């Protein structure tokens, strides 16, 4: 599970990184052009690359373990609840790795003249370890609703497709289900993503930097209205749909391969 989740996570994060940078700049308080526009769209990629493998692996180890721990009959009406609980637990654990990586990455994305290590050092110097975890609560509050939508929907679509064709879905079919589930989840959770971005990018000592999600959402609503709450929705949805296709398809493919190797070994 560690390898399967890790390989899938690295593949997605690096391939789709430019879309993530565009989304962050659209959501930043200084506006898209001042945040860098289309220049330096790989700014901050070292932070994403370092955090990607352990983050994805931690999520899937927890996700599969909780699914196993809460074992229910596959026909049970409790299956979606099991997937929701497993995904939520996975996000809480994965965010311990994701948030420091995300803080450094997003600050690099909106100040492409600064190097990743320099930003990391500045955060530690000015705010300490707490600075690296600024936005932990807002990230968890974004990721749990996202997973509550994405993973049960992904598992349900796979189950429906398997039932319709009378055999387990292939990896490409799992990937298609992942793309649809991810895209839908991305749209409905975009306001929470905007709040998380504003909190992570806020100046030290400002009210937004305190990490209050409702306060951040209210501030965006007052200054930019509904358009502000859904800033970056198109690159976010495109990235997560493509990410769902690659990530969940690659995860299922790698998982199947590892299970085959496990069965084949003496």
mmCIF file of C-alpha atoms in Angstrom:
data_model
loop_
_atom_site.group_PDB
_atom_site.id
_atom_site.type_symbol
_atom_site.label_atom_id
_atom_site.label_comp_id
_atom_site.label_asym_id
_atom_site.label_seq_id
_atom_site.Cartn_x
_atom_site.Cartn_y
_atom_site.Cartn_z
ATOM 1 C CA UNK A 1 0.000 0.000 0.000
ATOM 2 C CA UNK A 2 2.911 2.334 0.829
ATOM 3 C CA UNK A 3 4.485 1.909 -2.625
ATOM 4 C CA UNK A 4 1.158 2.013 -4.483
ATOM 5 C CA UNK A 5 0.012 5.232 -2.816
ATOM 6 C CA UNK A 6 3.432 6.867 -3.033
ATOM 7 C CA UNK A 7 4.007 6.157 -6.736
ATOM 8 C CA UNK A 8 0.499 7.390 -7.581
ATOM 9 C CA UNK A 9 0.954 10.598 -5.555
ATOM 10 C CA UNK A 10 4.319 11.577 -7.051
ATOM 11 C CA UNK A 11 3.053 10.949 -10.606
ATOM 12 C CA UNK A 12 0.094 13.272 -10.150
ATOM 13 C CA UNK A 13 1.781 16.096 -8.263
ATOM 14 C CA UNK A 14 4.617 16.541 -10.734
ATOM 15 C CA UNK A 15 2.581 16.156 -13.948
ATOM 16 C CA UNK A 16 -0.146 18.590 -12.880
ATOM 17 C CA UNK A 17 1.987 21.082 -10.946
ATOM 18 C CA UNK A 18 1.524 24.033 -13.388
ATOM 19 C CA UNK A 19 -2.273 23.890 -12.934
ATOM 20 C CA UNK A 20 -1.807 23.979 -9.170
ATOM 21 C CA UNK A 21 0.418 27.066 -9.437
ATOM 22 C CA UNK A 22 -2.156 28.870 -11.610
ATOM 23 C CA UNK A 23 -4.905 27.992 -9.104
ATOM 24 C CA UNK A 24 -2.860 29.296 -6.148
ATOM 25 C CA UNK A 25 -2.121 32.582 -7.938
ATOM 26 C CA UNK A 26 -5.797 33.065 -8.825
ATOM 27 C CA UNK A 27 -6.687 32.583 -5.135
ATOM 28 C CA UNK A 28 -3.902 34.748 -3.687
ATOM 29 C CA UNK A 29 -4.870 38.099 -2.097
ATOM 30 C CA UNK A 30 -2.528 40.112 -4.359
ATOM 31 C CA UNK A 31 -4.203 38.819 -7.523
ATOM 32 C CA UNK A 32 -3.060 36.593 -10.374
ATOM 33 C CA UNK A 33 -0.664 38.954 -12.190
ATOM 34 C CA UNK A 34 1.098 40.288 -9.089
ATOM 35 C CA UNK A 35 1.471 36.723 -7.799
ATOM 36 C CA UNK A 36 3.438 35.836 -10.943
ATOM 37 C CA UNK A 37 0.875 35.256 -13.705
ATOM 38 C CA UNK A 38 2.064 32.520 -16.035
ATOM 39 C CA UNK A 39 5.747 33.040 -15.163
ATOM 40 C CA UNK A 40 7.740 30.453 -13.220
ATOM 41 C CA UNK A 41 4.911 27.949 -12.994
ATOM 42 C CA UNK A 42 7.208 25.327 -11.458
ATOM 43 C CA UNK A 43 8.119 27.607 -8.522
ATOM 44 C CA UNK A 44 8.025 25.578 -5.305
ATOM 45 C CA UNK A 45 8.126 22.193 -7.045
ATOM 46 C CA UNK A 46 10.944 20.829 -4.782
ATOM 47 C CA UNK A 47 8.623 21.146 -1.772
ATOM 48 C CA UNK A 48 5.842 19.285 -3.609
ATOM 49 C CA UNK A 49 8.263 16.588 -4.789
ATOM 50 C CA UNK A 50 9.678 15.981 -1.287
ATOM 51 C CA UNK A 51 6.270 15.838 0.402
ATOM 52 C CA UNK A 52 4.357 13.988 -2.304
ATOM 53 C CA UNK A 53 5.484 10.372 -1.782
ATOM 54 C CA UNK A 54 5.187 10.176 2.040
ATOM 55 C CA UNK A 55 1.948 12.203 1.970
ATOM 56 C CA UNK A 56 0.195 9.904 -0.530
ATOM 57 C CA UNK A 57 1.614 6.778 1.074
ATOM 58 C CA UNK A 58 0.473 7.870 4.564
ATOM 59 C CA UNK A 59 -3.030 8.506 3.233
ATOM 60 C CA UNK A 60 -3.418 5.112 1.577
ATOM 61 C CA UNK A 61 -1.831 3.100 4.406
ATOM 62 C CA UNK A 62 -4.365 4.684 6.787
ATOM 63 C CA UNK A 63 -7.231 4.402 4.267
ATOM 64 C CA UNK A 64 -6.685 0.677 3.646
ATOM 65 C CA UNK A 65 -6.030 -0.094 7.326
ATOM 66 C CA UNK A 66 -9.245 1.609 8.485
ATOM 67 C CA UNK A 67 -11.221 -0.142 5.712
ATOM 68 C CA UNK A 68 -9.786 -3.461 6.929
ATOM 69 C CA UNK A 69 -10.415 -2.579 10.597
ATOM 70 C CA UNK A 70 -14.049 -1.635 9.868
ATOM 71 C CA UNK A 71 -14.606 -4.726 7.723
ATOM 72 C CA UNK A 72 -18.225 -5.038 6.541
ATOM 73 C CA UNK A 73 -19.961 -7.222 3.975
ATOM 74 C CA UNK A 74 -19.543 -5.760 0.455
ATOM 75 C CA UNK A 75 -23.339 -5.668 0.009
ATOM 76 C CA UNK A 76 -23.861 -3.796 3.293
ATOM 77 C CA UNK A 77 -25.501 -0.358 3.249
ATOM 78 C CA UNK A 78 -22.710 0.679 5.658
ATOM 79 C CA UNK A 79 -20.056 0.451 2.901
ATOM 80 C CA UNK A 80 -20.197 4.190 2.033
ATOM 81 C CA UNK A 81 -19.866 5.044 5.746
ATOM 82 C CA UNK A 82 -16.796 2.788 5.995
ATOM 83 C CA UNK A 83 -15.205 4.521 2.974
ATOM 84 C CA UNK A 84 -15.997 7.955 4.436
ATOM 85 C CA UNK A 85 -14.448 7.116 7.817
ATOM 86 C CA UNK A 86 -11.382 5.544 6.164
ATOM 87 C CA UNK A 87 -10.861 8.560 3.883
ATOM 88 C CA UNK A 88 -11.293 11.035 6.768
ATOM 89 C CA UNK A 89 -8.758 9.177 8.929
ATOM 90 C CA UNK A 90 -6.376 9.051 5.966
ATOM 91 C CA UNK A 91 -6.608 12.825 5.484
ATOM 92 C CA UNK A 92 -5.978 13.657 9.159
ATOM 93 C CA UNK A 93 -2.776 11.548 9.097
ATOM 94 C CA UNK A 94 -1.624 12.675 5.631
ATOM 95 C CA UNK A 95 -2.044 16.369 6.533
ATOM 96 C CA UNK A 96 0.715 16.009 9.147
ATOM 97 C CA UNK A 97 3.061 15.645 6.158
ATOM 98 C CA UNK A 98 1.109 17.653 3.570
ATOM 99 C CA UNK A 99 0.697 20.948 5.446
ATOM 100 C CA UNK A 100 4.396 21.928 5.931
ATOM 101 C CA UNK A 101 5.034 21.011 2.284
ATOM 102 C CA UNK A 102 1.961 23.000 1.195
ATOM 103 C CA UNK A 103 2.879 26.117 3.211
ATOM 104 C CA UNK A 104 6.345 26.304 1.615
ATOM 105 C CA UNK A 105 5.044 25.386 -1.856
ATOM 106 C CA UNK A 106 2.263 28.006 -1.918
ATOM 107 C CA UNK A 107 4.525 30.798 -0.697
ATOM 108 C CA UNK A 108 7.048 29.881 -3.398
ATOM 109 C CA UNK A 109 4.286 29.869 -6.018
ATOM 110 C CA UNK A 110 3.338 33.491 -5.292
ATOM 111 C CA UNK A 111 6.927 34.759 -4.881
ATOM 112 C CA UNK A 112 8.794 32.884 -7.602
ATOM 113 C CA UNK A 113 11.933 35.001 -7.031
ATOM 114 C CA UNK A 114 12.480 33.240 -3.696
ATOM 115 C CA UNK A 115 13.963 29.752 -3.541
ATOM 116 C CA UNK A 116 12.123 26.923 -1.776
ATOM 117 C CA UNK A 117 14.798 26.405 0.899
ATOM 118 C CA UNK A 118 14.956 30.153 1.568
ATOM 119 C CA UNK A 119 11.176 30.252 2.148
ATOM 120 C CA UNK A 120 11.408 27.178 4.415
ATOM 121 C CA UNK A 121 14.178 28.873 6.462
ATOM 122 C CA UNK A 122 12.230 32.145 6.698
ATOM 123 C CA UNK A 123 9.102 30.373 7.976
ATOM 124 C CA UNK A 124 11.123 28.555 10.648
ATOM 125 C CA UNK A 125 12.966 31.743 11.654
ATOM 126 C CA UNK A 126 9.866 33.984 11.828
ATOM 127 C CA UNK A 127 7.209 31.572 13.073
ATOM 128 C CA UNK A 128 8.941 28.385 14.206
ATOM 129 C CA UNK A 129 7.463 24.914 13.688
ATOM 130 C CA UNK A 130 3.976 26.357 14.214
ATOM 131 C CA UNK A 131 4.473 28.405 11.056
ATOM 132 C CA UNK A 132 4.949 25.235 9.025
ATOM 133 C CA UNK A 133 1.632 23.970 10.392
ATOM 134 C CA UNK A 134 -0.269 27.201 9.819
ATOM 135 C CA UNK A 135 -3.414 26.167 8.000
ATOM 136 C CA UNK A 136 -3.441 22.588 9.353
ATOM 137 C CA UNK A 137 -7.040 22.947 10.570
ATOM 138 C CA UNK A 138 -8.198 24.617 7.354
ATOM 139 C CA UNK A 139 -6.475 21.927 5.269
ATOM 140 C CA UNK A 140 -8.147 19.131 7.247
ATOM 141 C CA UNK A 141 -11.491 20.979 6.961
ATOM 142 C CA UNK A 142 -10.971 21.090 3.187
ATOM 143 C CA UNK A 143 -9.700 17.545 2.777
ATOM 144 C CA UNK A 144 -12.276 15.693 4.883
ATOM 145 C CA UNK A 145 -15.346 17.027 2.981
ATOM 146 C CA UNK A 146 -13.413 16.442 -0.264
ATOM 147 C CA UNK A 147 -12.712 12.817 0.672
ATOM 148 C CA UNK A 148 -16.251 12.312 1.983
ATOM 149 C CA UNK A 149 -17.428 13.109 -1.543
ATOM 150 C CA UNK A 150 -14.596 11.684 -3.677
ATOM 151 C CA UNK A 151 -13.850 8.264 -2.198
ATOM 152 C CA UNK A 152 -17.382 6.913 -1.577
ATOM 153 C CA UNK A 153 -18.328 8.211 -5.059
ATOM 154 C CA UNK A 154 -15.246 6.526 -6.604
ATOM 155 C CA UNK A 155 -15.943 3.219 -4.842
ATOM 156 C CA UNK A 156 -19.675 3.386 -5.727
ATOM 157 C CA UNK A 157 -18.985 4.124 -9.407
ATOM 158 C CA UNK A 158 -16.523 1.213 -9.573
ATOM 159 C CA UNK A 159 -19.038 -1.102 -7.910
ATOM 160 C CA UNK A 160 -21.795 0.011 -10.324
ATOM 161 C CA UNK A 161 -19.551 -0.421 -13.385
ATOM 162 C CA UNK A 162 -18.411 -3.853 -12.136
ATOM 163 C CA UNK A 163 -22.046 -4.896 -11.633
ATOM 164 C CA UNK A 164 -23.059 -3.656 -15.106
ATOM 165 C CA UNK A 165 -20.299 -5.597 -16.897
ATOM 166 C CA UNK A 166 -20.342 -8.579 -14.526
ATOM 167 C CA UNK A 167 -16.636 -8.433 -13.659
ATOM 168 C CA UNK A 168 -14.272 -6.222 -11.662
ATOM 169 C CA UNK A 169 -13.376 -2.922 -13.330
ATOM 170 C CA UNK A 170 -10.089 -2.629 -15.222
ATOM 171 C CA UNK A 171 -7.522 -0.043 -14.123
ATOM 172 C CA UNK A 172 -8.536 2.419 -16.884
ATOM 173 C CA UNK A 173 -12.177 2.140 -15.775
ATOM 174 C CA UNK A 174 -11.144 2.800 -12.167
ATOM 175 C CA UNK A 175 -9.252 5.855 -13.455
ATOM 176 C CA UNK A 176 -12.348 7.192 -15.291
ATOM 177 C CA UNK A 177 -14.405 6.787 -12.094
ATOM 178 C CA UNK A 178 -11.629 8.592 -10.206
ATOM 179 C CA UNK A 179 -11.643 11.510 -12.656
ATOM 180 C CA UNK A 180 -15.401 12.023 -12.320
ATOM 181 C CA UNK A 181 -15.388 11.651 -8.524
ATOM 182 C CA UNK A 182 -12.402 13.988 -8.121
ATOM 183 C CA UNK A 183 -13.793 16.683 -10.420
ATOM 184 C CA UNK A 184 -17.145 16.780 -8.642
ATOM 185 C CA UNK A 185 -15.497 16.896 -5.207
ATOM 186 C CA UNK A 186 -13.138 19.670 -6.391
ATOM 187 C CA UNK A 187 -15.974 21.988 -7.409
ATOM 188 C CA UNK A 188 -17.985 21.692 -4.199
ATOM 189 C CA UNK A 189 -14.951 22.197 -1.916
ATOM 190 C CA UNK A 190 -13.336 25.149 -3.769
ATOM 191 C CA UNK A 191 -14.430 27.796 -1.181
ATOM 192 C CA UNK A 192 -12.652 25.789 1.543
ATOM 193 C CA UNK A 193 -9.566 25.626 -0.678
ATOM 194 C CA UNK A 194 -9.646 29.417 -1.131
ATOM 195 C CA UNK A 195 -9.818 29.865 2.669
ATOM 196 C CA UNK A 196 -6.858 27.508 3.152
ATOM 197 C CA UNK A 197 -4.770 29.396 0.567
ATOM 198 C CA UNK A 198 -5.549 32.787 2.156
ATOM 199 C CA UNK A 199 -4.596 31.482 5.626
ATOM 200 C CA UNK A 200 -1.285 29.998 4.437
ATOM 201 C CA UNK A 201 -0.323 33.141 2.476
ATOM 202 C CA UNK A 202 -1.448 35.707 5.092
ATOM 203 C CA UNK A 203 1.134 38.035 6.618
ATOM 204 C CA UNK A 204 2.453 37.066 10.049
ATOM 205 C CA UNK A 205 0.299 38.593 12.779
ATOM 206 C CA UNK A 206 -2.693 39.375 10.544
ATOM 207 C CA UNK A 207 -6.194 38.236 11.524
ATOM 208 C CA UNK A 208 -6.311 35.771 8.589
ATOM 209 C CA UNK A 209 -3.035 34.172 9.734
ATOM 210 C CA UNK A 210 -4.778 33.064 12.953
ATOM 211 C CA UNK A 211 -6.335 30.249 10.928
ATOM 212 C CA UNK A 212 -10.040 30.957 11.416
ATOM 213 C CA UNK A 213 -11.705 29.410 8.340
ATOM 214 C CA UNK A 214 -15.064 31.200 8.726
ATOM 215 C CA UNK A 215 -13.304 34.541 9.145
ATOM 216 C CA UNK A 216 -11.215 33.907 6.005
ATOM 217 C CA UNK A 217 -14.328 32.941 4.007
ATOM 218 C CA UNK A 218 -16.193 36.024 5.284
ATOM 219 C CA UNK A 219 -13.281 38.276 4.259
ATOM 220 C CA UNK A 220 -13.246 36.852 0.722
ATOM 221 C CA UNK A 221 -17.050 37.135 0.465
ATOM 222 C CA UNK A 222 -16.970 40.800 1.556
ATOM 223 C CA UNK A 223 -14.239 41.831 -0.886
ATOM 224 C CA UNK A 224 -14.858 39.585 -3.912
ATOM 225 C CA UNK A 225 -18.236 37.924 -3.450
ATOM 226 C CA UNK A 226 -19.118 34.530 -4.932
ATOM 227 C CA UNK A 227 -16.451 34.844 -7.644
ATOM 228 C CA UNK A 228 -13.788 35.145 -4.938
ATOM 229 C CA UNK A 229 -15.034 32.051 -3.096
ATOM 230 C CA UNK A 230 -14.742 30.049 -6.333
ATOM 231 C CA UNK A 231 -11.451 31.599 -7.501
ATOM 232 C CA UNK A 232 -9.330 29.025 -9.310
ATOM 233 C CA UNK A 233 -12.223 26.549 -9.654
ATOM 234 C CA UNK A 234 -11.408 25.702 -13.297
ATOM 235 C CA UNK A 235 -7.686 24.863 -12.930
ATOM 236 C CA UNK A 236 -8.481 23.144 -9.598
ATOM 237 C CA UNK A 237 -11.211 20.976 -11.162
ATOM 238 C CA UNK A 238 -9.076 20.208 -14.230
ATOM 239 C CA UNK A 239 -6.071 19.278 -12.091
ATOM 240 C CA UNK A 240 -8.069 17.112 -9.690
ATOM 241 C CA UNK A 241 -10.048 15.383 -12.468
ATOM 242 C CA UNK A 242 -6.827 14.546 -14.309
ATOM 243 C CA UNK A 243 -5.227 13.780 -10.949
ATOM 244 C CA UNK A 244 -8.061 11.435 -10.024
ATOM 245 C CA UNK A 245 -7.628 9.655 -13.364
ATOM 246 C CA UNK A 246 -3.857 9.224 -12.920
ATOM 247 C CA UNK A 247 -3.733 8.870 -9.121
ATOM 248 C CA UNK A 248 -6.556 6.403 -8.542
ATOM 249 C CA UNK A 249 -5.842 4.514 -11.789
ATOM 250 C CA UNK A 250 -2.121 4.257 -10.970
ATOM 251 C CA UNK A 251 -2.952 3.306 -7.388
ATOM 252 C CA UNK A 252 -5.236 0.441 -8.478
ATOM 253 C CA UNK A 253 -2.696 -0.690 -11.105
ATOM 254 C CA UNK A 254 0.239 -0.666 -8.649
ATOM 255 C CA UNK A 255 -1.882 -2.310 -5.944
ATOM 256 C CA UNK A 256 -2.921 -5.114 -8.342
ATOM 257 C CA UNK A 257 0.705 -5.635 -9.396
ATOM 258 C CA UNK A 258 1.904 -5.856 -5.795
ATOM 259 C CA UNK A 259 -0.882 -8.285 -4.892
ATOM 260 C CA UNK A 260 0.034 -10.447 -7.922
ATOM 261 C CA UNK A 261 3.707 -10.415 -6.901
ATOM 262 C CA UNK A 262 2.700 -11.311 -3.338
ATOM 263 C CA UNK A 263 0.641 -14.274 -4.536
ATOM 264 C CA UNK A 264 3.396 -15.420 -6.895
ATOM 265 C CA UNK A 265 6.179 -15.409 -4.300
ATOM 266 C CA UNK A 266 6.858 -18.710 -2.424
#
